[in-house]
mmCIF file of C-alpha atoms in Angstrom:
data_model
loop_
_atom_site.group_PDB
_atom_site.id
_atom_site.type_symbol
_atom_site.label_atom_id
_atom_site.label_comp_id
_atom_site.label_asym_id
_atom_site.label_seq_id
_atom_site.Cartn_x
_atom_site.Cartn_y
_atom_site.Cartn_z
ATOM 1 C CA MET N 1 67.477 -34.126 -79.425
ATOM 2 C CA THR N 2 63.961 -34.312 -81.392
ATOM 3 C CA ILE N 3 60.844 -36.176 -80.138
ATOM 4 C CA LYS N 4 58.762 -36.670 -83.634
ATOM 5 C CA THR N 5 55.445 -36.760 -82.859
ATOM 6 C CA PRO N 6 53.260 -40.051 -84.012
ATOM 7 C CA PRO N 7 52.614 -39.003 -88.822
ATOM 8 C CA ALA N 8 48.828 -38.461 -88.855
ATOM 9 C CA GLU N 9 46.735 -40.516 -89.578
ATOM 10 C CA VAL N 10 44.570 -38.375 -91.630
ATOM 11 C CA ASN N 11 45.542 -34.745 -94.875
ATOM 12 C CA ILE N 12 44.361 -31.756 -92.434
ATOM 13 C CA ASN N 13 44.253 -28.396 -94.228
ATOM 14 C CA HIS N 14 43.401 -25.117 -95.021
ATOM 15 C CA SER N 15 40.435 -26.733 -97.660
ATOM 16 C CA LEU N 16 39.678 -28.658 -95.160
ATOM 17 C CA VAL N 17 38.852 -26.992 -92.393
ATOM 18 C CA ARG N 18 36.640 -24.282 -94.711
ATOM 19 C CA LEU N 19 34.739 -26.552 -96.738
ATOM 20 C CA LEU N 20 33.697 -27.839 -92.888
ATOM 21 C CA ILE N 21 33.005 -24.493 -91.197
ATOM 22 C CA ASP N 22 31.497 -24.093 -94.245
ATOM 23 C CA GLU N 23 29.217 -26.672 -93.716
ATOM 24 C CA GLN N 24 28.738 -27.800 -90.236
ATOM 25 C CA PHE N 25 28.806 -23.527 -88.910
ATOM 26 C CA PRO N 26 27.594 -20.750 -92.383
ATOM 27 C CA GLN N 27 27.330 -18.360 -88.810
ATOM 28 C CA PHE N 28 31.043 -18.148 -89.445
ATOM 29 C CA LYS N 29 32.078 -18.541 -93.337
ATOM 30 C CA ASP N 30 33.178 -15.087 -93.139
ATOM 31 C CA LEU N 31 35.904 -15.230 -90.769
ATOM 32 C CA LYS N 32 39.515 -15.536 -91.945
ATOM 33 C CA ILE N 33 40.734 -18.714 -90.532
ATOM 34 C CA SER N 34 44.633 -19.629 -90.102
ATOM 35 C CA PHE N 35 46.962 -22.575 -89.064
ATOM 36 C CA LEU N 36 48.577 -22.234 -85.684
ATOM 37 C CA ASP N 37 50.380 -25.679 -84.647
ATOM 38 C CA ALA N 38 49.923 -29.448 -84.514
ATOM 39 C CA GLY N 39 50.562 -31.633 -81.664
ATOM 40 C CA TRP N 40 50.903 -35.465 -80.848
ATOM 41 C CA ASP N 41 47.494 -35.711 -81.402
ATOM 42 C CA ASN N 42 45.067 -31.980 -82.582
ATOM 43 C CA VAL N 43 45.792 -29.564 -86.004
ATOM 44 C CA ASN N 44 45.319 -26.319 -84.063
ATOM 45 C CA PHE N 45 43.336 -23.209 -86.848
ATOM 46 C CA ARG N 46 42.618 -19.462 -85.729
ATOM 47 C CA LEU N 47 38.766 -19.021 -86.348
ATOM 48 C CA GLY N 48 38.356 -15.301 -86.745
ATOM 49 C CA HIS N 49 40.358 -13.250 -83.441
ATOM 50 C CA ALA N 50 38.024 -15.282 -80.927
ATOM 51 C CA TYR N 51 37.862 -18.899 -81.284
ATOM 52 C CA ILE N 52 40.308 -21.284 -82.317
ATOM 53 C CA ILE N 53 38.867 -24.965 -84.109
ATOM 54 C CA ARG N 54 40.339 -27.935 -82.498
ATOM 55 C CA LEU N 55 40.871 -32.182 -85.251
ATOM 56 C CA PRO N 56 41.526 -35.052 -84.057
ATOM 57 C CA ARG N 57 44.084 -35.640 -86.527
ATOM 58 C CA ARG N 58 44.830 -39.036 -85.312
ATOM 59 C CA ALA N 59 42.007 -41.751 -84.018
ATOM 60 C CA ALA N 60 43.862 -41.817 -80.347
ATOM 61 C CA ALA N 61 43.437 -38.264 -79.429
ATOM 62 C CA LEU N 62 39.634 -39.289 -79.453
ATOM 63 C CA LYS N 63 39.243 -40.927 -76.500
ATOM 64 C CA TYR N 64 40.328 -37.291 -74.373
ATOM 65 C CA LEU N 65 38.174 -35.207 -77.137
ATOM 66 C CA GLN N 66 35.626 -37.102 -75.471
ATOM 67 C CA HIS N 67 36.301 -36.619 -71.992
ATOM 68 C CA GLU N 68 36.798 -32.736 -73.549
ATOM 69 C CA ILE N 69 34.102 -32.087 -74.656
ATOM 70 C CA LEU N 70 32.248 -33.963 -71.563
ATOM 71 C CA TRP N 71 34.414 -32.562 -68.574
ATOM 72 C CA LEU N 72 35.592 -28.913 -69.843
ATOM 73 C CA PRO N 73 32.296 -27.698 -70.030
ATOM 74 C CA GLN N 74 31.575 -29.067 -66.249
ATOM 75 C CA ILE N 75 34.200 -28.172 -64.236
ATOM 76 C CA GLN N 76 35.098 -24.210 -65.801
ATOM 77 C CA GLU N 77 32.927 -22.247 -64.132
ATOM 78 C CA LEU N 78 34.680 -23.787 -60.605
ATOM 79 C CA LEU N 79 37.818 -22.694 -61.637
ATOM 80 C CA SER N 80 39.711 -19.186 -61.175
ATOM 81 C CA ILE N 81 41.279 -18.913 -64.968
ATOM 82 C CA SER N 82 39.298 -18.970 -68.032
ATOM 83 C CA ILE N 83 39.677 -22.516 -69.162
ATOM 84 C CA PRO N 84 39.764 -23.905 -73.207
ATOM 85 C CA ALA N 85 35.919 -25.677 -72.489
ATOM 86 C CA PRO N 86 34.954 -25.688 -76.516
ATOM 87 C CA LEU N 87 31.961 -23.627 -78.047
ATOM 88 C CA PHE N 88 30.651 -25.235 -80.741
ATOM 89 C CA LEU N 89 31.252 -29.150 -81.219
ATOM 90 C CA GLY N 90 31.865 -30.223 -85.651
ATOM 91 C CA GLU N 91 30.637 -33.562 -86.736
ATOM 92 C CA SER N 92 31.549 -36.319 -89.111
ATOM 93 C CA ASN N 93 31.396 -36.544 -92.339
ATOM 94 C CA SER N 94 32.353 -37.586 -95.560
ATOM 95 C CA SER N 95 35.071 -35.273 -95.519
ATOM 96 C CA TYR N 96 36.917 -35.257 -91.955
ATOM 97 C CA PRO N 97 36.069 -38.323 -90.587
ATOM 98 C CA TRP N 98 36.016 -37.796 -86.283
ATOM 99 C CA PRO N 99 33.699 -34.865 -84.325
ATOM 100 C CA TRP N 100 36.202 -31.950 -83.752
ATOM 101 C CA THR N 101 35.651 -29.057 -81.913
ATOM 102 C CA ILE N 102 35.746 -25.288 -81.915
ATOM 103 C CA ILE N 103 37.416 -23.513 -78.249
ATOM 104 C CA PRO N 104 37.425 -19.856 -77.554
ATOM 105 C CA TRP N 105 40.809 -18.015 -77.743
ATOM 106 C CA ASN N 106 42.121 -17.137 -74.611
ATOM 107 C CA ASN N 107 45.221 -13.808 -75.294
ATOM 108 C CA GLY N 108 48.544 -14.791 -73.652
ATOM 109 C CA VAL N 109 51.562 -14.627 -74.535
ATOM 110 C CA ASN N 110 52.887 -18.548 -73.755
ATOM 111 C CA ALA N 111 55.592 -18.400 -69.601
ATOM 112 C CA CYS N 112 58.118 -19.794 -71.922
ATOM 113 C CA LYS N 113 58.822 -17.133 -73.999
ATOM 114 C CA THR N 114 58.222 -14.211 -71.535
ATOM 115 C CA LYS N 115 59.562 -13.009 -68.290
ATOM 116 C CA VAL N 116 56.744 -14.681 -66.035
ATOM 117 C CA GLU N 117 56.327 -12.401 -63.145
ATOM 118 C CA SER N 118 56.279 -13.572 -59.596
ATOM 119 C CA THR N 119 52.490 -12.240 -58.675
ATOM 120 C CA GLU N 120 51.008 -14.907 -61.721
ATOM 121 C CA ALA N 121 52.725 -18.279 -59.001
ATOM 122 C CA VAL N 122 50.047 -16.706 -56.226
ATOM 123 C CA ARG N 123 47.630 -17.291 -60.082
ATOM 124 C CA LEU N 124 48.332 -20.643 -60.815
ATOM 125 C CA ALA N 125 48.957 -21.581 -57.502
ATOM 126 C CA ASN N 126 44.841 -20.629 -56.587
ATOM 127 C CA PHE N 127 43.678 -21.586 -60.408
ATOM 128 C CA LEU N 128 45.596 -25.432 -59.476
ATOM 129 C CA LYS N 129 44.561 -25.310 -56.184
ATOM 130 C CA SER N 130 40.996 -24.749 -57.721
ATOM 131 C CA LEU N 131 41.601 -28.010 -59.966
ATOM 132 C CA HIS N 132 42.673 -30.081 -57.634
ATOM 133 C CA SER N 133 39.736 -29.412 -55.278
ATOM 134 C CA ILE N 134 37.376 -31.042 -58.249
ATOM 135 C CA PRO N 135 35.790 -34.179 -56.608
ATOM 136 C CA LEU N 136 37.352 -36.836 -58.695
ATOM 137 C CA GLN N 137 33.367 -39.037 -58.921
ATOM 138 C CA GLY N 138 32.493 -40.432 -62.064
ATOM 139 C CA LEU N 139 36.321 -38.962 -63.870
ATOM 140 C CA PRO N 140 38.315 -40.100 -66.594
ATOM 141 C CA HIS N 141 41.596 -42.408 -65.415
ATOM 142 C CA ASN N 142 44.382 -40.897 -67.677
ATOM 143 C CA GLN N 143 47.297 -44.422 -66.905
ATOM 144 C CA HIS N 144 49.524 -41.546 -68.623
ATOM 145 C CA ARG N 145 48.151 -38.119 -66.654
ATOM 146 C CA SER N 146 46.550 -39.303 -63.890
ATOM 147 C CA SER N 147 49.863 -40.112 -61.808
ATOM 148 C CA PRO N 148 51.285 -38.706 -58.589
ATOM 149 C CA LEU N 149 54.339 -36.967 -59.799
ATOM 150 C CA SER N 150 57.024 -39.508 -58.180
ATOM 151 C CA ASN N 151 56.358 -42.232 -60.377
ATOM 152 C CA LEU N 152 57.562 -39.668 -63.015
ATOM 153 C CA THR N 153 60.734 -39.140 -61.382
ATOM 154 C CA GLU N 154 62.522 -41.403 -63.777
ATOM 155 C CA LYS N 155 61.005 -40.894 -67.048
ATOM 156 C CA VAL N 156 61.848 -37.244 -66.254
ATOM 157 C CA GLN N 157 65.771 -38.281 -65.634
ATOM 158 C CA ASP N 158 65.981 -40.327 -68.208
ATOM 159 C CA ARG N 159 64.718 -37.932 -71.059
ATOM 160 C CA MET N 160 66.995 -35.463 -69.851
ATOM 161 C CA ASN N 161 69.469 -37.051 -70.060
ATOM 162 C CA ARG N 162 68.912 -38.095 -72.953
ATOM 163 C CA LEU N 163 68.976 -34.690 -74.066
ATOM 164 C CA ASN N 164 71.514 -33.661 -72.384
ATOM 165 C CA ARG N 165 73.650 -36.055 -74.428
ATOM 166 C CA ALA N 166 72.487 -34.846 -77.871
ATOM 167 C CA THR N 167 73.192 -30.737 -77.521
#
């Protein structure tokens, strides 16, 4: 069973991204741009070897983008693993309706696509410990993500059952 993403509300393609970079960040005009992936909320393009361009593909993503812009730079120094805090902020214009970001590229391999060494569990645990030790005053609440995992058990089990039936 494939879970479909919501439709994009804007057409984001290589030409648009090239235009935005050339207009707003001319220091990057000579860097190669290549499509990486699109998810529920954002489309991602690689910019040179050091950056990712993240553009919201639907209006519902804007509040999450604003949270990333505000909070990730504030917490990045408190964490034991590098996070993609925005480095540059793009603006809406006549070609694209919303703000967008340029974040750092972090080299690595998706854990789902490789054998993970057992020592990485300690590294992940230390990251989660540092993340969970950050004071919560003023942090935004996300009704879909700010919930104890135990509250999601039934929903996850239901999805797993549907996936098992579909295969």
